[in-house]
Amino acid sequence: MTRRIIIVEGNAPDPEAAPPVEHLDESQVHRLTRAFRIWHDSAPSSYIRRVRGRYWLVFLLLRFSGARLGEILRLDDSTDIDFNHFEVHISGAVPAEARHSSRTIPVPGEVVLGVLGYLDEFPGMRGRVFALDQGNFRREFYRRAGEAEIPRQLSHPHILRHTRAIELLKAGVPLTIVGDILGHVLSSTTAIYLERTEVTISSILRDRGLL
């Protein structure tokens, strides 16, 4: 509780406070997205486009869903994507504390339409678009992050989960809803993002014109 008061009121930092939650800033997100897009769009053949298209779609879902990499790679595009309502259904998670985190997450229409477009172009991939090897995806993520000049300590897929959480909080999305999107069982888990970042209750209220 003391740590939260210090952050919200903007007083001197607590020397015993936990380290901040690492995340990408807006410029870094833009550069990383651009690096993935250029890599995808520059595919020299239909075969390479089919391969890179899967990585591009996994990246987009990580970027906009806040889900864990393992959750995205377990998606079945034939059953877990709602193409009418632009939603993704996550049916469980790996960590023990998130056993009950099945949830439905709204994502931008462009993401769902991207999946639909991919399946129109490569219908033989239906049901296995997201079934990538996790290690292979991480390696490509590191390469794109390097091209985007992202610091090494931020060059991992999970950084997009942190980034989305903080992005939602900055936009004034209630903590409970952010927790539901992330699949947190306890609200105290979500509160860590508020306690250990520059996001404060005061800044949210100011941004929404309530102060």
Tab-separated table of C-alpha atoms in Angstrom:
chain	number	residue	atom	x	y	z
A	1	MET	CA	0.000	0.000	0.000
A	2	THR	CA	2.818	2.429	0.809
A	3	ARG	CA	4.356	1.854	-2.592
A	4	ARG	CA	1.110	2.712	-4.340
A	5	ILE	CA	0.695	5.954	-2.398
A	6	ILE	CA	4.218	7.031	-3.304
A	7	ILE	CA	3.594	6.419	-7.014
A	8	VAL	CA	0.176	8.006	-7.160
A	9	GLU	CA	1.172	11.135	-5.315
A	10	GLY	CA	4.381	11.519	-7.300
A	11	ASN	CA	6.697	11.854	-4.304
A	12	ALA	CA	10.340	10.754	-4.264
A	13	PRO	CA	10.848	7.138	-5.359
A	14	ASP	CA	10.904	4.491	-2.678
A	15	PRO	CA	14.448	3.028	-2.699
A	16	GLU	CA	13.019	-0.326	-1.572
A	17	ALA	CA	10.322	-0.400	-4.269
A	18	ALA	CA	10.212	-3.333	-6.686
A	19	PRO	CA	11.672	-2.704	-10.149
A	20	PRO	CA	9.253	-1.290	-12.731
A	21	VAL	CA	7.364	-3.498	-15.148
A	22	GLU	CA	9.317	-3.428	-18.390
A	23	HIS	CA	7.364	-2.620	-21.525
A	24	LEU	CA	7.735	-1.045	-24.948
A	25	ASP	CA	6.952	2.598	-25.506
A	26	GLU	CA	4.836	3.770	-28.426
A	27	SER	CA	7.818	4.360	-30.708
A	28	GLN	CA	9.271	0.923	-29.994
A	29	VAL	CA	5.938	-0.772	-30.668
A	30	HIS	CA	5.698	1.071	-33.989
A	31	ARG	CA	9.231	0.065	-35.012
A	32	LEU	CA	8.732	-3.564	-34.041
A	33	THR	CA	5.424	-3.775	-35.897
A	34	ARG	CA	7.025	-2.195	-38.950
A	35	ALA	CA	9.912	-4.677	-38.842
A	36	PHE	CA	7.500	-7.621	-38.764
A	37	ARG	CA	5.373	-6.125	-41.540
A	38	ILE	CA	8.336	-5.484	-43.845
A	39	TRP	CA	9.673	-8.989	-43.225
A	40	HIS	CA	6.254	-10.472	-44.021
A	41	ASP	CA	5.577	-8.334	-47.076
A	42	SER	CA	9.020	-8.987	-48.568
A	43	ALA	CA	8.476	-12.759	-48.834
A	44	PRO	CA	9.995	-13.759	-52.208
A	45	SER	CA	7.625	-16.656	-52.906
A	46	SER	CA	4.190	-18.005	-52.053
A	47	TYR	CA	5.771	-20.697	-49.893
A	48	ILE	CA	7.752	-18.172	-47.843
A	49	ARG	CA	4.675	-15.948	-47.599
A	50	ARG	CA	2.713	-18.894	-46.225
A	51	VAL	CA	5.375	-19.431	-43.563
A	52	ARG	CA	5.918	-15.785	-42.660
A	53	GLY	CA	2.191	-15.093	-42.620
A	54	ARG	CA	1.795	-17.357	-39.616
A	55	TYR	CA	4.497	-15.498	-37.674
A	56	TRP	CA	2.915	-12.169	-38.593
A	57	LEU	CA	-0.489	-13.275	-37.305
A	58	VAL	CA	0.963	-14.617	-34.060
A	59	PHE	CA	2.732	-11.296	-33.579
A	60	LEU	CA	-0.497	-9.345	-34.162
A	61	LEU	CA	-2.413	-11.452	-31.657
A	62	LEU	CA	0.332	-11.058	-29.065
A	63	ARG	CA	0.319	-7.335	-29.714
A	64	PHE	CA	-3.411	-6.797	-29.330
A	65	SER	CA	-4.683	-9.593	-27.074
A	66	GLY	CA	-2.252	-9.412	-24.163
A	67	ALA	CA	-2.201	-13.211	-24.178
A	68	ARG	CA	0.820	-15.357	-23.437
A	69	LEU	CA	2.777	-16.845	-26.318
A	70	GLY	CA	1.844	-20.385	-25.291
A	71	GLU	CA	-1.839	-19.442	-25.319
A	72	ILE	CA	-1.634	-18.022	-28.838
A	73	LEU	CA	0.259	-21.028	-30.181
A	74	ARG	CA	-2.507	-23.321	-28.871
A	75	LEU	CA	-5.254	-21.457	-30.737
A	76	ASP	CA	-7.262	-23.374	-33.309
A	77	ASP	CA	-8.189	-20.898	-36.028
A	78	SER	CA	-11.203	-23.004	-37.000
A	79	THR	CA	-12.828	-22.857	-33.560
A	80	ASP	CA	-11.191	-20.136	-31.443
A	81	ILE	CA	-11.593	-17.114	-33.732
A	82	ASP	CA	-14.968	-15.372	-33.942
A	83	PHE	CA	-14.829	-13.788	-37.386
A	84	ASN	CA	-18.176	-12.045	-36.918
A	85	HIS	CA	-17.533	-10.350	-33.591
A	86	PHE	CA	-13.743	-9.914	-33.877
A	87	GLU	CA	-12.959	-11.960	-30.790
A	88	VAL	CA	-10.417	-14.598	-29.830
A	89	HIS	CA	-11.215	-17.372	-27.353
A	90	ILE	CA	-8.387	-18.438	-25.084
A	91	SER	CA	-9.092	-21.870	-23.599
A	92	GLY	CA	-6.711	-22.073	-20.681
A	93	ALA	CA	-3.107	-21.242	-19.845
A	94	VAL	CA	0.135	-22.864	-18.809
A	95	PRO	CA	0.923	-21.207	-15.439
A	96	ALA	CA	-0.646	-22.934	-12.424
A	97	GLU	CA	-2.019	-19.631	-11.123
A	98	ALA	CA	-3.927	-19.144	-14.378
A	99	ARG	CA	-5.701	-22.500	-14.637
A	100	HIS	CA	-9.090	-20.814	-14.771
A	101	SER	CA	-8.171	-18.120	-17.245
A	102	SER	CA	-10.285	-19.247	-20.213
A	103	ARG	CA	-11.585	-16.026	-21.686
A	104	THR	CA	-12.800	-14.235	-24.791
A	105	ILE	CA	-10.768	-11.218	-25.884
A	106	PRO	CA	-11.921	-8.548	-28.353
A	107	VAL	CA	-9.205	-7.634	-30.854
A	108	PRO	CA	-9.075	-5.069	-33.678
A	109	GLY	CA	-10.954	-6.071	-36.799
A	110	GLU	CA	-7.773	-5.907	-38.858
A	111	VAL	CA	-6.316	-8.791	-36.840
A	112	VAL	CA	-9.268	-11.120	-37.386
A	113	LEU	CA	-9.582	-10.085	-41.012
A	114	GLY	CA	-5.881	-10.812	-41.385
A	115	VAL	CA	-6.496	-14.393	-40.249
A	116	LEU	CA	-9.427	-14.667	-42.654
A	117	GLY	CA	-7.349	-13.306	-45.517
A	118	TYR	CA	-4.556	-15.759	-44.757
A	119	LEU	CA	-6.982	-18.693	-44.806
A	120	ASP	CA	-8.471	-17.487	-48.093
A	121	GLU	CA	-4.986	-17.479	-49.596
A	122	PHE	CA	-3.834	-20.719	-47.943
A	123	PRO	CA	-6.964	-22.821	-47.209
A	124	GLY	CA	-4.829	-25.880	-46.544
A	125	MET	CA	-3.580	-24.244	-43.346
A	126	ARG	CA	-7.007	-24.212	-41.721
A	127	GLY	CA	-6.867	-25.470	-38.148
A	128	ARG	CA	-3.094	-25.078	-37.797
A	129	VAL	CA	-2.273	-21.450	-38.552
A	130	PHE	CA	-0.961	-20.823	-35.032
A	131	ALA	CA	0.676	-24.209	-34.402
A	132	LEU	CA	4.215	-22.851	-34.573
A	133	ASP	CA	7.219	-24.068	-32.655
A	134	GLN	CA	7.691	-21.696	-29.739
A	135	GLY	CA	11.463	-21.660	-30.063
A	136	ASN	CA	11.291	-20.794	-33.756
A	137	PHE	CA	8.916	-17.930	-33.068
A	138	ARG	CA	11.149	-16.562	-30.331
A	139	ARG	CA	14.132	-16.603	-32.664
A	140	GLU	CA	12.250	-14.653	-35.334
A	141	PHE	CA	10.981	-12.256	-32.682
A	142	TYR	CA	14.560	-11.592	-31.550
A	143	ARG	CA	15.604	-10.922	-35.150
A	144	ARG	CA	12.771	-8.470	-35.794
A	145	ALA	CA	13.415	-6.770	-32.453
A	146	GLY	CA	17.050	-6.370	-33.432
A	147	GLU	CA	16.039	-4.781	-36.731
A	148	ALA	CA	13.770	-2.430	-34.783
A	149	GLU	CA	16.636	-1.514	-32.438
A	150	ILE	CA	14.777	-2.734	-29.375
A	151	PRO	CA	17.043	-3.166	-26.311
A	152	ARG	CA	18.011	-6.773	-25.770
A	153	GLN	CA	16.320	-6.993	-22.366
A	154	LEU	CA	13.007	-6.057	-24.014
A	155	SER	CA	13.414	-8.361	-27.009
A	156	HIS	CA	11.135	-11.211	-25.968
A	157	PRO	CA	7.484	-12.005	-26.861
A	158	HIS	CA	6.202	-11.595	-23.282
A	159	ILE	CA	7.055	-7.895	-23.461
A	160	LEU	CA	3.971	-7.439	-25.634
A	161	ARG	CA	1.766	-8.725	-22.806
A	162	HIS	CA	3.205	-6.124	-20.440
A	163	THR	CA	2.918	-3.471	-23.121
A	164	ARG	CA	-0.738	-4.213	-23.814
A	165	ALA	CA	-1.597	-4.178	-20.106
A	166	ILE	CA	-0.027	-0.771	-19.595
A	167	GLU	CA	-1.554	0.532	-22.823
A	168	LEU	CA	-5.021	-0.440	-21.572
A	169	LEU	CA	-4.437	1.108	-18.154
A	170	LYS	CA	-3.223	4.345	-19.728
A	171	ALA	CA	-6.407	4.418	-21.787
A	172	GLY	CA	-8.432	4.275	-18.571
A	173	VAL	CA	-9.692	0.704	-18.910
A	174	PRO	CA	-10.771	-0.453	-15.430
A	175	LEU	CA	-8.315	-2.656	-13.584
A	176	THR	CA	-10.813	-5.525	-13.346
A	177	ILE	CA	-11.363	-5.555	-17.107
A	178	VAL	CA	-7.628	-5.484	-17.767
A	179	GLY	CA	-7.325	-8.452	-15.415
A	180	ASP	CA	-10.043	-10.309	-17.314
A	181	ILE	CA	-8.286	-9.652	-20.626
A	182	LEU	CA	-4.957	-10.881	-19.256
A	183	GLY	CA	-6.550	-13.896	-17.593
A	184	HIS	CA	-5.462	-13.019	-14.071
A	185	VAL	CA	-7.162	-15.011	-11.340
A	186	LEU	CA	-6.404	-12.368	-8.680
A	187	SER	CA	-6.930	-8.633	-9.113
A	188	SER	CA	-3.795	-8.087	-7.035
A	189	THR	CA	-1.782	-9.570	-9.905
A	190	THR	CA	-3.124	-6.942	-12.307
A	191	ALA	CA	-2.576	-4.197	-9.727
A	192	ILE	CA	1.167	-4.777	-9.979
A	193	TYR	CA	1.091	-3.057	-13.378
A	194	LEU	CA	-0.436	0.023	-11.773
A	195	GLU	CA	1.887	-0.035	-8.781
A	196	ARG	CA	5.119	-0.532	-10.716
A	197	THR	CA	4.739	1.736	-13.750
A	198	GLU	CA	4.362	5.424	-14.468
A	199	VAL	CA	0.613	4.848	-14.827
A	200	THR	CA	-1.196	6.466	-11.900
A	201	ILE	CA	-4.786	6.961	-10.896
A	202	SER	CA	-4.294	10.714	-11.200
A	203	SER	CA	-2.896	10.463	-14.729
A	204	ILE	CA	-5.788	8.255	-15.853
A	205	LEU	CA	-8.357	10.678	-14.455
A	206	ARG	CA	-6.590	13.648	-16.079
A	207	ASP	CA	-6.432	11.908	-19.463
A	208	ARG	CA	-10.174	11.218	-19.284
A	209	GLY	CA	-10.952	14.816	-18.359
A	210	LEU	CA	-12.068	13.978	-14.851
A	211	LEU	CA	-9.550	16.167	-13.053
